[in-house]
XYZ file of C-alpha atoms in Angstrom:
310
model
C -72.778 -73.531 62.228
C -70.778 -73.813 66.132
C -68.020 -73.107 68.467
C -67.615 -76.790 68.824
C -68.007 -78.031 65.021
C -65.603 -75.316 63.372
C -63.052 -76.392 65.987
C -64.032 -80.102 65.168
C -62.874 -79.387 61.333
C -59.721 -76.550 62.577
C -58.854 -80.678 63.724
C -59.362 -82.544 61.387
C -57.526 -80.474 58.924
C -55.108 -80.543 61.308
C -54.971 -83.788 62.019
C -54.425 -84.088 57.595
C -51.989 -81.719 57.244
C -49.568 -83.501 60.013
C -50.284 -86.741 57.917
C -48.963 -85.089 54.450
C -45.966 -83.958 56.620
C -45.319 -86.659 57.663
C -44.861 -87.732 54.073
C -42.884 -85.785 52.361
C -40.416 -85.971 56.195
C -40.256 -89.410 55.616
C -39.110 -89.324 52.079
C -37.650 -85.675 51.880
C -33.827 -87.188 50.364
C -36.195 -88.201 47.356
C -37.740 -84.615 46.656
C -36.723 -82.929 44.172
C -36.161 -78.453 45.046
C -39.539 -77.453 44.629
C -41.423 -80.148 47.412
C -38.723 -80.122 49.691
C -39.354 -75.993 50.308
C -43.098 -77.230 50.159
C -41.295 -78.826 53.053
C -39.914 -76.173 54.838
C -43.502 -73.940 54.283
C -46.068 -76.386 55.113
C -43.889 -77.023 58.678
C -44.302 -73.648 59.333
C -48.086 -73.534 58.739
C -48.672 -76.481 60.511
C -46.729 -75.938 63.535
C -48.390 -72.287 63.579
C -52.226 -73.702 63.190
C -51.186 -75.929 66.031
C -50.296 -72.767 68.951
C -53.831 -71.471 67.324
C -55.167 -74.750 68.137
C -53.485 -74.697 71.845
C -55.249 -70.947 72.524
C -58.259 -70.755 70.534
C -59.055 -74.315 73.333
C -57.022 -73.330 76.345
C -60.376 -72.914 78.217
C -63.378 -75.218 76.352
C -65.431 -74.539 79.346
C -65.681 -71.078 78.334
C -64.361 -70.340 74.752
C -65.280 -66.655 75.358
C -61.792 -66.471 77.641
C -59.270 -67.314 74.925
C -56.556 -64.494 73.588
C -58.023 -64.342 71.533
C -54.735 -61.979 69.348
C -52.646 -63.406 69.607
C -54.517 -66.361 67.771
C -55.374 -63.138 65.043
C -51.903 -62.533 64.644
C -50.560 -65.670 63.783
C -54.038 -66.435 61.534
C -52.232 -63.788 59.172
C -48.619 -65.518 60.165
C -50.521 -68.367 58.273
C -52.045 -66.494 55.050
C -48.467 -64.494 54.452
C -46.637 -67.757 54.773
C -49.516 -69.609 52.362
C -48.641 -66.617 49.877
C -44.402 -67.152 49.691
C -45.852 -71.407 49.330
C -47.097 -70.601 46.015
C -45.564 -68.329 44.970
C -42.305 -70.404 44.931
C -43.711 -73.930 44.326
C -46.513 -73.593 42.404
C -47.684 -76.965 40.994
C -47.400 -74.965 36.744
C -44.961 -73.478 36.707
C -41.239 -74.693 35.065
C -37.608 -75.779 36.884
C -36.225 -72.750 35.261
C -39.032 -70.123 36.476
C -38.648 -72.158 40.094
C -35.488 -71.763 40.293
C -34.759 -67.808 39.533
C -38.799 -67.199 42.413
C -36.242 -69.058 44.836
C -33.662 -66.868 43.384
C -35.065 -63.570 43.769
C -36.515 -65.141 47.132
C -32.350 -66.193 48.757
C -31.802 -62.405 47.741
C -33.998 -61.075 49.612
C -33.204 -62.862 52.089
C -29.186 -61.567 51.858
C -30.172 -58.324 51.745
C -32.868 -58.412 54.964
C -29.014 -59.498 56.402
C -27.002 -57.051 55.327
C -29.465 -54.660 56.634
C -29.581 -55.983 59.971
C -25.728 -56.170 60.338
C -25.175 -52.976 58.771
C -27.687 -51.257 61.601
C -25.716 -52.946 64.403
C -22.697 -52.022 62.970
C -23.721 -48.356 62.996
C -24.853 -48.637 66.579
C -21.401 -50.202 67.244
C -24.030 -53.273 68.762
C -22.629 -55.894 66.528
C -21.631 -57.935 68.978
C -25.379 -58.758 69.838
C -26.198 -59.671 66.611
C -25.319 -62.882 64.587
C -20.960 -61.982 63.621
C -22.040 -62.416 60.576
C -19.657 -60.319 58.159
C -20.693 -57.790 55.133
C -18.123 -58.858 53.069
C -19.504 -63.172 53.197
C -23.304 -61.005 52.391
C -21.752 -59.272 49.462
C -20.384 -62.053 48.587
C -23.396 -64.123 48.390
C -26.142 -61.769 46.694
C -22.854 -61.775 43.770
C -23.057 -65.623 43.600
C -26.655 -64.948 43.810
C -27.188 -62.362 40.556
C -24.569 -64.440 38.757
C -27.010 -67.687 38.534
C -29.893 -65.607 37.892
C -27.843 -63.537 35.352
C -27.581 -67.250 33.413
C -30.524 -68.732 34.867
C -33.138 -69.201 31.237
C -36.624 -67.871 32.558
C -34.620 -64.697 32.675
C -33.038 -64.547 30.508
C -37.039 -64.542 28.673
C -38.969 -61.743 30.311
C -41.152 -59.652 27.769
C -43.051 -56.856 30.062
C -44.909 -57.307 27.060
C -45.884 -60.972 28.579
C -48.687 -60.023 31.239
C -47.984 -63.130 32.620
C -44.698 -61.475 33.782
C -45.463 -57.886 34.808
C -45.160 -59.050 38.622
C -41.438 -57.854 36.935
C -42.037 -54.880 35.268
C -39.178 -53.427 38.455
C -36.692 -55.322 37.793
C -36.943 -54.535 33.921
C -36.602 -51.990 31.866
C -39.553 -50.359 28.987
C -37.568 -52.266 25.885
C -38.059 -55.473 27.977
C -34.433 -56.028 28.517
C -32.966 -56.709 31.658
C -32.151 -54.325 34.635
C -28.954 -54.033 35.714
C -28.227 -56.563 38.546
C -25.389 -54.881 40.360
C -27.460 -51.902 40.899
C -29.742 -50.161 43.443
C -32.633 -50.154 40.946
C -32.831 -54.051 40.840
C -32.115 -54.356 45.045
C -34.880 -51.765 45.733
C -37.499 -53.711 43.149
C -36.668 -57.028 45.251
C -36.673 -55.387 48.930
C -40.090 -53.623 48.474
C -41.709 -56.870 46.973
C -40.824 -58.810 49.968
C -38.977 -60.806 47.266
C -42.454 -62.370 46.702
C -43.727 -60.823 43.341
C -47.826 -61.327 44.005
C -50.596 -60.315 45.239
C -52.516 -61.936 48.493
C -55.721 -60.820 45.985
C -54.598 -63.445 43.061
C -53.810 -66.541 45.523
C -56.475 -66.393 46.264
C -58.902 -65.986 43.407
C -56.672 -68.625 41.969
C -57.157 -71.106 45.094
C -61.298 -70.427 44.449
C -61.363 -70.702 40.473
C -59.134 -74.752 41.615
C -61.930 -75.240 43.081
C -65.016 -73.769 41.153
C -66.086 -71.652 43.628
C -65.734 -68.169 41.512
C -68.479 -66.245 39.791
C -67.307 -63.634 37.769
C -69.825 -61.052 39.365
C -68.883 -62.268 43.115
C -64.672 -61.405 42.400
C -65.808 -57.667 42.522
C -67.351 -58.896 46.846
C -65.014 -61.045 47.331
C -61.919 -58.636 47.051
C -63.905 -56.856 49.318
C -64.228 -59.287 51.796
C -60.967 -60.647 51.869
C -59.584 -56.901 52.244
C -62.183 -56.591 54.659
C -60.867 -59.929 56.554
C -57.775 -58.996 55.864
C -57.882 -55.304 57.975
C -59.651 -57.704 60.776
C -56.824 -59.580 61.396
C -53.977 -56.847 60.418
C -56.168 -54.734 63.633
C -54.531 -57.351 66.097
C -50.329 -57.463 64.571
C -49.389 -54.427 66.768
C -51.540 -53.307 69.382
C -54.590 -50.673 68.226
C -57.594 -49.042 70.098
C -59.109 -51.524 68.478
C -58.090 -54.874 69.504
C -57.541 -53.293 73.212
C -61.493 -51.949 72.654
C -62.519 -55.469 72.449
C -62.811 -57.739 75.973
C -62.172 -61.636 75.268
C -65.782 -61.418 77.171
C -66.918 -60.165 73.860
C -65.714 -62.752 70.730
C -68.599 -63.595 68.672
C -68.848 -66.967 66.893
C -68.898 -64.552 63.805
C -65.383 -63.554 65.746
C -63.818 -66.810 66.144
C -64.900 -68.008 61.822
C -62.926 -65.135 60.799
C -60.084 -66.388 62.358
C -60.559 -70.564 61.954
C -62.446 -70.572 58.169
C -59.328 -68.890 56.345
C -57.014 -71.696 58.733
C -58.607 -74.235 57.226
C -58.554 -73.028 54.133
C -54.863 -71.876 53.829
C -54.046 -75.410 54.946
C -56.284 -77.830 53.032
C -55.358 -76.005 49.513
C -51.656 -76.002 50.893
C -52.102 -79.964 50.929
C -54.196 -80.948 47.772
C -51.019 -78.681 45.588
C -48.645 -81.175 47.728
C -52.073 -83.705 46.896
C -51.662 -83.339 43.627
C -47.226 -84.480 42.948
C -48.873 -87.257 44.922
C -51.381 -88.573 43.788
C -50.397 -91.883 45.629
C -50.402 -90.428 48.354
C -53.736 -88.928 47.554
C -55.152 -92.423 46.362
C -54.212 -93.264 50.263
C -55.322 -91.261 52.178
C -58.687 -90.677 50.071
C -59.356 -87.190 51.604
C -62.565 -86.640 50.211
C -64.073 -89.801 51.595
C -62.049 -89.372 55.017
C -62.243 -85.753 55.987
C -65.686 -84.912 54.688
C -65.936 -82.764 57.102
C -63.555 -80.453 55.984
C -65.079 -79.809 52.853
C -68.130 -77.878 55.276
C -65.734 -75.354 56.400
C -63.633 -74.117 52.678
C -67.875 -73.939 52.302
C -68.051 -72.397 54.884
C -65.390 -69.351 53.761
C -66.471 -69.346 50.243
C -69.581 -67.982 51.507
C -68.036 -65.855 53.644
C -65.906 -64.248 50.502
C -69.293 -64.278 48.613
C -70.804 -62.456 51.042
C -73.399 -65.429 51.372
C -72.752 -65.123 54.789
C -73.090 -61.130 56.418
C -70.455 -60.753 59.524
């Protein structure tokens, strides 16, 4: 698969994503809360992906001379966005659990805002930030905690249930809920950034959906994924690694490490949404109208399985 073929698959993924997003956008007022949230996150994934595409196509006559570091940084953002998309809107969770997860995420948002405002106040620089009252944020936080206390899913969480192991820092050993107003609870939410799921667990779940995981491959996939995430992370902050790679030395394998994950995560987000709207799936006919996308998905899965060594 050469650079031009990669870009063609990337472009097809963007066109499909735009179709799915436009459907959500035009039907937004009729959507339930879960799909409204998907609309917001898909918009971010779509916008970021378009930016990456522009970066990679700014000089098609000489594709090696591109701002590869920026493309790598934004690619990791796509992965982070889908992690949140998956955690908050996974198709199999019921309404009560969806609300619980959403409240946790909102609590993290309030904790972040409190921290920023406190830092500005401590430096006497509040005028440089949002004129947000800590008292108001505290009231919003208390209201969210009260909503969690009333949430049926939260009431029924038992640590013995392996499905809920990710919430163990929110619970006591006997399975009873911790005090939501304690520092321990806030630290647990803050530590996980409100998103109680591991990147690799998200990846494995989505690969299982595509029937693309053999038991003997799981360890290889885990190691290859961790390598990929570390590779992309090297570009987030300027590092010796990122500086030492001149733009004219970027190989097709390096481009694959950026483009293939985007194709994968964009399209599993699309698939999650299409599963909820069979009439849209029938109208779009992804398999027949976008066959090249599946080539990109298969290439990424081969990379993770180490069928492709690069």
